[in-house]
CSV table of C-alpha atoms in Angstrom, one decimal:
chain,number,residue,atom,x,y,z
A,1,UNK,CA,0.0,0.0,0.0
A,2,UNK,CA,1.3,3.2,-1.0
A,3,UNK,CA,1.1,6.2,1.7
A,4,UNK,CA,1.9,9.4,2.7
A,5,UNK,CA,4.8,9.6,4.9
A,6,UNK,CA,4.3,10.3,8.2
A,7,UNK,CA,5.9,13.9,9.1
A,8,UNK,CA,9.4,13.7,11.4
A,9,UNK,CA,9.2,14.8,15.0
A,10,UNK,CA,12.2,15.3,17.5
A,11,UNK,CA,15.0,14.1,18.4
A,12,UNK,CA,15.5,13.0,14.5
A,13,UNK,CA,19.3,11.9,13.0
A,14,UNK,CA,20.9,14.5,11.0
A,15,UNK,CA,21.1,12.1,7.8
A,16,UNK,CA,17.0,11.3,8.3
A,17,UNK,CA,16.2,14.9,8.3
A,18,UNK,CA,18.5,16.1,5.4
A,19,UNK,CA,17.0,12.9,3.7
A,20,UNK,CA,13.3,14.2,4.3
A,21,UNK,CA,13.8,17.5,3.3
A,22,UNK,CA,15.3,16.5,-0.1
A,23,UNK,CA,11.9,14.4,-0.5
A,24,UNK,CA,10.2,16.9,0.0
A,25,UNK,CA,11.8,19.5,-2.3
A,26,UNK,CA,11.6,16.9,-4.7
A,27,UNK,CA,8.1,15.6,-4.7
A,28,UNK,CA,7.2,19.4,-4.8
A,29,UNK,CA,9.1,20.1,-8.0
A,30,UNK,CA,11.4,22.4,-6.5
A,31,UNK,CA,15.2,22.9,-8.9
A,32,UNK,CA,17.6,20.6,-8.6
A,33,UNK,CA,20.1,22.9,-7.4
A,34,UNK,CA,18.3,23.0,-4.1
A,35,UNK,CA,17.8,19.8,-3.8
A,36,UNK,CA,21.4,18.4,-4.4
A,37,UNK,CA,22.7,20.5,-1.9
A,38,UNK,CA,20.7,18.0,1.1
A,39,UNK,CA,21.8,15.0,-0.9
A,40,UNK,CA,25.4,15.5,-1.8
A,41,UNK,CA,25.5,16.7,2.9
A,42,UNK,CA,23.7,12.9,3.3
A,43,UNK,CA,26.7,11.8,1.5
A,44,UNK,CA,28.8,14.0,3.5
A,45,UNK,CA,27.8,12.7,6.5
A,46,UNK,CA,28.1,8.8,5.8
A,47,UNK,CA,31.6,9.7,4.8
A,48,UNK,CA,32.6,11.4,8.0
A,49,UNK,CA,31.0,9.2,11.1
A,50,UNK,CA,28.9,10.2,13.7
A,51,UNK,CA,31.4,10.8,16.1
A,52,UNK,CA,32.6,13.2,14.1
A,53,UNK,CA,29.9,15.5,13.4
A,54,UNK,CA,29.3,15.6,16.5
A,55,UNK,CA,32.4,17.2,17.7
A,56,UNK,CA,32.0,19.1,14.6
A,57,UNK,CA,28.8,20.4,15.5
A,58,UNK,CA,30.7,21.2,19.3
A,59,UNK,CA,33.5,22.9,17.6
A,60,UNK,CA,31.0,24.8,15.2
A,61,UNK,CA,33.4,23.6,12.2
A,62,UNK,CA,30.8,21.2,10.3
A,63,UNK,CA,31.5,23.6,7.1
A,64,UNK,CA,34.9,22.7,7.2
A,65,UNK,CA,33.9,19.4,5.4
A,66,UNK,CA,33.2,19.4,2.2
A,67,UNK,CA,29.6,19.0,1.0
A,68,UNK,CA,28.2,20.3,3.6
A,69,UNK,CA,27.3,24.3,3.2
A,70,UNK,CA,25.3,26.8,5.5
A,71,UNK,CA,21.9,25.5,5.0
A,72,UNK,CA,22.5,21.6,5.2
A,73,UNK,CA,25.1,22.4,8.5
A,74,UNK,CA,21.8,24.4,10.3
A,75,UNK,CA,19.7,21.3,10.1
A,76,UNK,CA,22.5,18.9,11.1
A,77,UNK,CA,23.3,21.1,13.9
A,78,UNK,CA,19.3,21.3,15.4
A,79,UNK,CA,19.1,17.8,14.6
A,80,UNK,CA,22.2,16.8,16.8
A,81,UNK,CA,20.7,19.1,19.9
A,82,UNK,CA,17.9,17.1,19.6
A,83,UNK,CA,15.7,19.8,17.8
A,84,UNK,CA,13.5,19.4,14.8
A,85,UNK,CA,15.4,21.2,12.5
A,86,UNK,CA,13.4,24.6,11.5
A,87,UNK,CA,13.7,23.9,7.5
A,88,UNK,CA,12.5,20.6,7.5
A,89,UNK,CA,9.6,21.7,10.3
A,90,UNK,CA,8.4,24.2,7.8
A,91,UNK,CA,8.6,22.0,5.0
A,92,UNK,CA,6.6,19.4,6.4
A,93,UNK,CA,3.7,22.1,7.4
A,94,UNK,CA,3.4,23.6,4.2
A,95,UNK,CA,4.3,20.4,1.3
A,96,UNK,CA,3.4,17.5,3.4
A,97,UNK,CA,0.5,17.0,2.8
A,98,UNK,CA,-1.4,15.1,-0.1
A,99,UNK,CA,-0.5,16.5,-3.6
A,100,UNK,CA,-3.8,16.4,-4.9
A,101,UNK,CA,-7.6,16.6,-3.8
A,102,UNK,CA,-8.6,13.8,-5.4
A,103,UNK,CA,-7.6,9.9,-5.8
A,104,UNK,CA,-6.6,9.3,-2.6
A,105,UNK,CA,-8.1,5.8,-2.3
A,106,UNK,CA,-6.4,4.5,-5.2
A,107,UNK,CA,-3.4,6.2,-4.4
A,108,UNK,CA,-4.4,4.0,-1.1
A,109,UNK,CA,-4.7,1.0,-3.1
A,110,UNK,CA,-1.5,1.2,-5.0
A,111,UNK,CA,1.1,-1.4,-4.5
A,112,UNK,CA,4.4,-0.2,-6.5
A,113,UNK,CA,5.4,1.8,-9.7
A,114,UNK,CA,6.2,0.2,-13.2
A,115,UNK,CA,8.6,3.4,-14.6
A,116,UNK,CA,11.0,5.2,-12.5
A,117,UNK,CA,14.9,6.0,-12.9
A,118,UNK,CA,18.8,5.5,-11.1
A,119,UNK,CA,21.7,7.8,-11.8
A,120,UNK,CA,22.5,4.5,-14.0
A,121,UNK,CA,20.9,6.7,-16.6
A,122,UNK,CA,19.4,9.9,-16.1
A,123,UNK,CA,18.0,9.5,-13.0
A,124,UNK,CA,19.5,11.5,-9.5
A,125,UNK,CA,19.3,9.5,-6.9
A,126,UNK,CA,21.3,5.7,-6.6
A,127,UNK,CA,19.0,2.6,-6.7
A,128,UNK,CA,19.5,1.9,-2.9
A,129,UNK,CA,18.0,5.6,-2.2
A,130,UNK,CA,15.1,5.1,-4.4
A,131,UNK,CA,14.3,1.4,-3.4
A,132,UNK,CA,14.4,2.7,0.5
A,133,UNK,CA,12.2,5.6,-0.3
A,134,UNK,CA,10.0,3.3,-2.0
A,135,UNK,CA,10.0,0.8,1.3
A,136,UNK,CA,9.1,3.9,3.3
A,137,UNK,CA,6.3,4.8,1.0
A,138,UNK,CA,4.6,1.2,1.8
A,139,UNK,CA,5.7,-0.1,-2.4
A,140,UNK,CA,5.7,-4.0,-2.1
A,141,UNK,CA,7.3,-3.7,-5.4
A,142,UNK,CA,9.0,-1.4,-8.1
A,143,UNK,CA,10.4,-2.2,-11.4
A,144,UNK,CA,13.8,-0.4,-12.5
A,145,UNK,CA,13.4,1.3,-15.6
A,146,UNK,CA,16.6,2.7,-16.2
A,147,UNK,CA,17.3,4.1,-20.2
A,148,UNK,CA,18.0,1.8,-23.3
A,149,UNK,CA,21.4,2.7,-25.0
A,150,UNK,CA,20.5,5.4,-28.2
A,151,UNK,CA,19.0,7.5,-25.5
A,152,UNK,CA,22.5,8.7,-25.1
A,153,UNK,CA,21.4,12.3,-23.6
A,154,UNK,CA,19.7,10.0,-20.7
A,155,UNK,CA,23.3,7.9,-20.3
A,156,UNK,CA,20.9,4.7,-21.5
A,157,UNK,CA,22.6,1.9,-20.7
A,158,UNK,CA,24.5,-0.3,-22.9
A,159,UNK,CA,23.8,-4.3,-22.7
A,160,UNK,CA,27.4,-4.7,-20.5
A,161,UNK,CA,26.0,-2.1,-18.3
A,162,UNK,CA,22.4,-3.5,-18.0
A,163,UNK,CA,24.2,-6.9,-17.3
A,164,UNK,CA,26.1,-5.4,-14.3
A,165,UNK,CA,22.4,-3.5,-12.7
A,166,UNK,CA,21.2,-6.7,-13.2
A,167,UNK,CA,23.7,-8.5,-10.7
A,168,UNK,CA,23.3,-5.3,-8.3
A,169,UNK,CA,19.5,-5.5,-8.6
A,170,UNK,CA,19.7,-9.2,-7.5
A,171,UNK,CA,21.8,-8.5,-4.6
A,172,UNK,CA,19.2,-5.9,-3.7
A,173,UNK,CA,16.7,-8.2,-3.6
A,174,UNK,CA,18.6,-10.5,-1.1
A,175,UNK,CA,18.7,-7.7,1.3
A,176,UNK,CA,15.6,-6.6,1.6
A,177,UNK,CA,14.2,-9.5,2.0
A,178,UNK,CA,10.7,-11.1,1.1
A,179,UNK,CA,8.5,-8.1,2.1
A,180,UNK,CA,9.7,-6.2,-1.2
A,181,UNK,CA,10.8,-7.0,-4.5
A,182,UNK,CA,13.3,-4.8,-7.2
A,183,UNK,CA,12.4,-6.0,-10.7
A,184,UNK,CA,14.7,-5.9,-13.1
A,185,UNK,CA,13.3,-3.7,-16.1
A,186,UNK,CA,14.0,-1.0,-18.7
A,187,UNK,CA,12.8,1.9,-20.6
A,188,UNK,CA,13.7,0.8,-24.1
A,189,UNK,CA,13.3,3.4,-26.9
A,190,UNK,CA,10.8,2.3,-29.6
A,191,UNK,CA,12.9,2.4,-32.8
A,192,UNK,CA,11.7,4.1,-36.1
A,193,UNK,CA,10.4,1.4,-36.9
A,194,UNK,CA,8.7,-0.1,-34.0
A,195,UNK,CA,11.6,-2.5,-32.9
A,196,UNK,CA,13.4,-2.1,-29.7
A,197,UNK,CA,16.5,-0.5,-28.5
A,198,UNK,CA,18.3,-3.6,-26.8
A,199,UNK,CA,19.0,-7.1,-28.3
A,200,UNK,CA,16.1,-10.4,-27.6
A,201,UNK,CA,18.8,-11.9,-25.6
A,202,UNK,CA,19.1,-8.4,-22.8
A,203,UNK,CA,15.0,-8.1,-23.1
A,204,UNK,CA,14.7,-12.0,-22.2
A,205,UNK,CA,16.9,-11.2,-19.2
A,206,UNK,CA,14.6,-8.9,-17.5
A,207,UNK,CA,11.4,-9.2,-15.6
A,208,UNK,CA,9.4,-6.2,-17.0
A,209,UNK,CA,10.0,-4.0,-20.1
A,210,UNK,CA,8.3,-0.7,-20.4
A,211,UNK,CA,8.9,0.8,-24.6
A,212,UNK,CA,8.4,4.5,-25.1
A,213,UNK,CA,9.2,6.9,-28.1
A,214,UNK,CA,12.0,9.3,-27.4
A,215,UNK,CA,12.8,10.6,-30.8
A,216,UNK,CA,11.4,11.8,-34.4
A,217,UNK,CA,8.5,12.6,-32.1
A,218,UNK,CA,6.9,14.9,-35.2
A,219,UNK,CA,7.0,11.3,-37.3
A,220,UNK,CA,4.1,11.3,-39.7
A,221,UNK,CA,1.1,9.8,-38.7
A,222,UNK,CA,0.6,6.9,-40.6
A,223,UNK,CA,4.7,6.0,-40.1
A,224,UNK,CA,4.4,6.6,-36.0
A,225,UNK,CA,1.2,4.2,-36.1
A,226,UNK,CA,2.9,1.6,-37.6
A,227,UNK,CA,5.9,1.8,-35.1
A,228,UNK,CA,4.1,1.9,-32.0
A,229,UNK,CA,1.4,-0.7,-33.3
A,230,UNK,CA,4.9,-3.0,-33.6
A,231,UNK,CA,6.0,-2.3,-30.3
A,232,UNK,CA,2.7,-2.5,-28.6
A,233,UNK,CA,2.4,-6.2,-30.4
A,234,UNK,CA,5.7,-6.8,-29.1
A,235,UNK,CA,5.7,-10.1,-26.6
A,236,UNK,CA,8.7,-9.1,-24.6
A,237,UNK,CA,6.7,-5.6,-23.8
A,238,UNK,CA,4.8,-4.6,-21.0
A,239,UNK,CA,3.8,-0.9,-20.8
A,240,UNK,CA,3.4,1.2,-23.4
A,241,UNK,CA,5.2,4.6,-22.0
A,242,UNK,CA,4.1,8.3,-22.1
A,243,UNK,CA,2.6,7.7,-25.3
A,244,UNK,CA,1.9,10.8,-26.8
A,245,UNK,CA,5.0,12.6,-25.9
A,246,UNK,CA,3.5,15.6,-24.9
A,247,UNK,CA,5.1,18.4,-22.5
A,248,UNK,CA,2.1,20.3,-21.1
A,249,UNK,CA,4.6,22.9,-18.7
A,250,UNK,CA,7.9,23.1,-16.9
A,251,UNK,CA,11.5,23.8,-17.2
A,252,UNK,CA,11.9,22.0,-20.8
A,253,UNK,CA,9.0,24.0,-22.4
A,254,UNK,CA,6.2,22.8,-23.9
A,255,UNK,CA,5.6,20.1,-26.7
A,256,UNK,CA,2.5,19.3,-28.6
A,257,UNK,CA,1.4,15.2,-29.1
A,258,UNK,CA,2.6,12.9,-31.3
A,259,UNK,CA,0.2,12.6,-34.2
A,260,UNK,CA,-0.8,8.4,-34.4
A,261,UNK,CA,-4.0,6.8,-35.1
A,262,UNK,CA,-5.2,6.0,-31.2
A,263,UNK,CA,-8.0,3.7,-31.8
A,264,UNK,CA,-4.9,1.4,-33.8
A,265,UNK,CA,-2.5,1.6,-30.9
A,266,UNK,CA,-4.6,0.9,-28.5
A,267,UNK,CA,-6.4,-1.8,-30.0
A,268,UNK,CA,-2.7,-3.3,-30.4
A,269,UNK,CA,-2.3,-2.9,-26.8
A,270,UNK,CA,-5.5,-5.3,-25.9
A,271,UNK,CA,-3.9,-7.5,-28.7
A,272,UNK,CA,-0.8,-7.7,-27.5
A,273,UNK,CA,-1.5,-7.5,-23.9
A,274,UNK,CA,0.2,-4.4,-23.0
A,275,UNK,CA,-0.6,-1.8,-20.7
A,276,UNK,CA,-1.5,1.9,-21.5
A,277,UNK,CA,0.8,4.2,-19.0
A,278,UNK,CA,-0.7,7.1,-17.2
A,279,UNK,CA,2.3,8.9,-16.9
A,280,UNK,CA,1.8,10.7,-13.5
A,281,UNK,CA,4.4,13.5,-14.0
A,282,UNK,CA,2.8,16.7,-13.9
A,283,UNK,CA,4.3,18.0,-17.1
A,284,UNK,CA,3.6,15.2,-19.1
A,285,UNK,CA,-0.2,14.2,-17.9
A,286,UNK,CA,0.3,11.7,-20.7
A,287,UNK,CA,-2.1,10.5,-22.1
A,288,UNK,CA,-4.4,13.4,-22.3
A,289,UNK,CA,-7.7,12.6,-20.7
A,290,UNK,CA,-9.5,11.9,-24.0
A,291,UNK,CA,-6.9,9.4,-25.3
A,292,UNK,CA,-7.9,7.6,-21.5
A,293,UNK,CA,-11.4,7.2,-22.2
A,294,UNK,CA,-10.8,5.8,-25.3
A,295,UNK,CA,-8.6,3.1,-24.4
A,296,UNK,CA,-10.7,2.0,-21.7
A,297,UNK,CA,-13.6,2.0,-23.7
A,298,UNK,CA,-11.2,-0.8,-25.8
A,299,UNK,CA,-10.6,-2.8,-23.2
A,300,UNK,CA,-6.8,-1.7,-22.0
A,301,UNK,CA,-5.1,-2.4,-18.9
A,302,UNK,CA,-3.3,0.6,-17.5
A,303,UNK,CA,-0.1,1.3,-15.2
A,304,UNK,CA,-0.3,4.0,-13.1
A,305,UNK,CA,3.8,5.2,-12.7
A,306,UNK,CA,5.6,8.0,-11.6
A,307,UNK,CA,8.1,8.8,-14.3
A,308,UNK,CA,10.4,8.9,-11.2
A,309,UNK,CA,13.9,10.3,-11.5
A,310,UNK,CA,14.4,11.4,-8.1
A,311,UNK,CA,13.3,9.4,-4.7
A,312,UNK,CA,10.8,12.8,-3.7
A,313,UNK,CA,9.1,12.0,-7.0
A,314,UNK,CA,7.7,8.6,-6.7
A,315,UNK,CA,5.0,10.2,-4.3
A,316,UNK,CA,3.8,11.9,-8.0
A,317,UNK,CA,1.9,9.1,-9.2
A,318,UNK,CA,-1.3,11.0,-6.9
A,319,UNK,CA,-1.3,12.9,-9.9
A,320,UNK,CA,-1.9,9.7,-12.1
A,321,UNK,CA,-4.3,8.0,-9.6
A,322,UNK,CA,-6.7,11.5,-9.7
A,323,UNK,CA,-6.8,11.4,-13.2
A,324,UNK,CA,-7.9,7.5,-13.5
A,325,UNK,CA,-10.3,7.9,-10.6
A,326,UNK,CA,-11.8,10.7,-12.3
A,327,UNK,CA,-12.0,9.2,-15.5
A,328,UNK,CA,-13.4,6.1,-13.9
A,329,UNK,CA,-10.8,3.2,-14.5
A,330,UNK,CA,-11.0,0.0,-12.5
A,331,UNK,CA,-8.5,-1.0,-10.1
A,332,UNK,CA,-8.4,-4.4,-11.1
A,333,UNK,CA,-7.4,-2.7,-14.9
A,334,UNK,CA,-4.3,-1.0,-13.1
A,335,UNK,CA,-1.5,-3.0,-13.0
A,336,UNK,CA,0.1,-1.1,-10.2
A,337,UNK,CA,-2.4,-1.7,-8.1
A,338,UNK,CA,-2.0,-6.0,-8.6
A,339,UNK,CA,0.8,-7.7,-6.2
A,340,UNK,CA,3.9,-8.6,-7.0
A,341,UNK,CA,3.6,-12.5,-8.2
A,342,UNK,CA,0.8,-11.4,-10.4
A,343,UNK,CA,2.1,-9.0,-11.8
A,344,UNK,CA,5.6,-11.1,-12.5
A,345,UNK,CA,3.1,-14.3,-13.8
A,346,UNK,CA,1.3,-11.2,-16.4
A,347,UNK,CA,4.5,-10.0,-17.6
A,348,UNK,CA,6.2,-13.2,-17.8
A,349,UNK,CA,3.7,-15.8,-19.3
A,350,UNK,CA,4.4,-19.4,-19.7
């Protein structure tokens, strides 16, 4: 079950608070200057030891290391007295709370995310960061969709590298135990022509494979049916990403749909049993809510994802579950919402 986290209180470690406040930053859209500051100090302060920042935080010298600048060394400073540090106290009052009116007991019913990025690719965050946000969150699962190689602007990852998150992903797992589950997954680039970007032998590898289109988004209608109609046929795929392509705001701009015949694609979906994404991220809201109605009036499943490429961000999938609640999808349509054998027995038929 996917929930809100509960706010901090005193006496809090100095690592928890500087982790919460860069959660919060995150899920709250704010730039990524800010928010690397309160990573790079959590970083900081692994590196160091506690016994050492505390007699830093005696000896008023915590600046002195590097990483750790006036902001982050205020928090760590009213965290080590025992104090709930002002920043993160005010940040909890005014962004913890839900992100949206609306969805709430899907978002409820959620049980992990399908889509969401490591700084293996162009994410920000490490795999361990995101995979113990996503414990905290209440996921029972999440799939690790890191970029396929042409994405080179995303650092997508080559089949060498994918072969190496795979052994990491699998020494994940035997950490955390049987209570959660990494699956190992990608975001492979549909290809001009509907193929995928990363050979049979990688895809068979992998537990769940979510295709998207990243480039020659203005394709020609007739062209871009064909090639998502491929992919969406495709046995070894899963989700169909972001399918439109569409920016709606934010710091890249704005960037009108792909032009594709809908009705085509998503009755290549039901074929091919692949799921329709409903990209939560707030500048994407992809697909638009027309596009929605339509492919549940053919039949589709769905995945409600976050798009995550930061820990803060996997709390945006409220975004997705207001949409689909408003638009009245089923749960037992959303793929997110199914637990974690099922959804490995749906993606990985006999």
């Amino acid at each position: 079950m996917v929930a809100l986290l509960p706010p901090l209180e005193a006496p809090v470690e100095p690592a928890d608070a500087l982790r919460r406040i860069a959660f919060l930053l995150e899920r709250n859209r704010a730039g990524t200057y800010r928010v690397e500051a309160f990573r790079k100090a959590v970083k900081a302060l692994k590196e160091v030891g506690e016994a050492e920042i505390h007699d830093r935080v005696e000896a008023g010298t915590l600046q002195q290391i590097p990483g750790i600048g006036k902001s982050t060394s205020a928090v760590v400073e009213e965290a080590a007295r025992g104090e709930l540090p002002a920043y993160l106290e005010s940040l909890q009052d005014k962004s913890g709370g839900p992100l949206v009116s609306g969805g709430e007991d899907l978002y409820a019913a959620l049980r992990g995310d399908c889509h969401l990025h490591s700084d293996w690719s162009d994410g920000g965050s490490p795999i361990d960061e995101m995979v113990l946000t996503g414990i905290e969150l209440g996921h029972e699962w999440m799939v690790l969709t890191d970029h396929s190689p042409q994405l080179r602007v995303a650092n997508g990852l080559t089949a060498e590298r994918l072969t190496k998150q795979i052994a990491i992903v699998d020494a994940i797992n035997r950490g955390v135990g049987e209570a959660f589950r990494l699956f190992k997954g990608i975001e492979v680039d549909i290809l001009d022509d509907g193929s995928l970007d990363q050979t049979d032998v990688m895809l068979g590898q992998l537990d769940f494979v979510t295709a998207s289109v990243h480039s020659k988004l203005k394709m020609n209608s007739a062209p871009m049916t064909k090639r998502m109609v491929n992919a969406a046929l495709n046995p070894r795929v899963n989700v169909l990403g972001h399918c439109t392509g569409r920016l709606v705001e934010g710091s890249r701009g704005t960037r009108p749909q792909s032009d594709f015949d809908a009705r085509a694609v998503f009755e290549a979906c039901l074929e091919g049993n692949t799921a329709v994404e409903i990209n939560s991220r707030p500048e994407r809201k992809d697909p638009p809510d027309d596009l929605i109605a339509l492919a549940l009036e053919i039949g589709c499943l769905f995945s409600i994802d976050s798009d995550a490429h930061a820990p803060g961000q996997l709390d945006m999938k409220a975004y997705g579950c207001e949409r689909a609640e408003r638009l009245g999808v089923p749960w037992d349509r959303i793929i997110t919402t199914w637990e974690a054998d099922r959804l490995h027995s749906w993606a990985n038929p006999a």
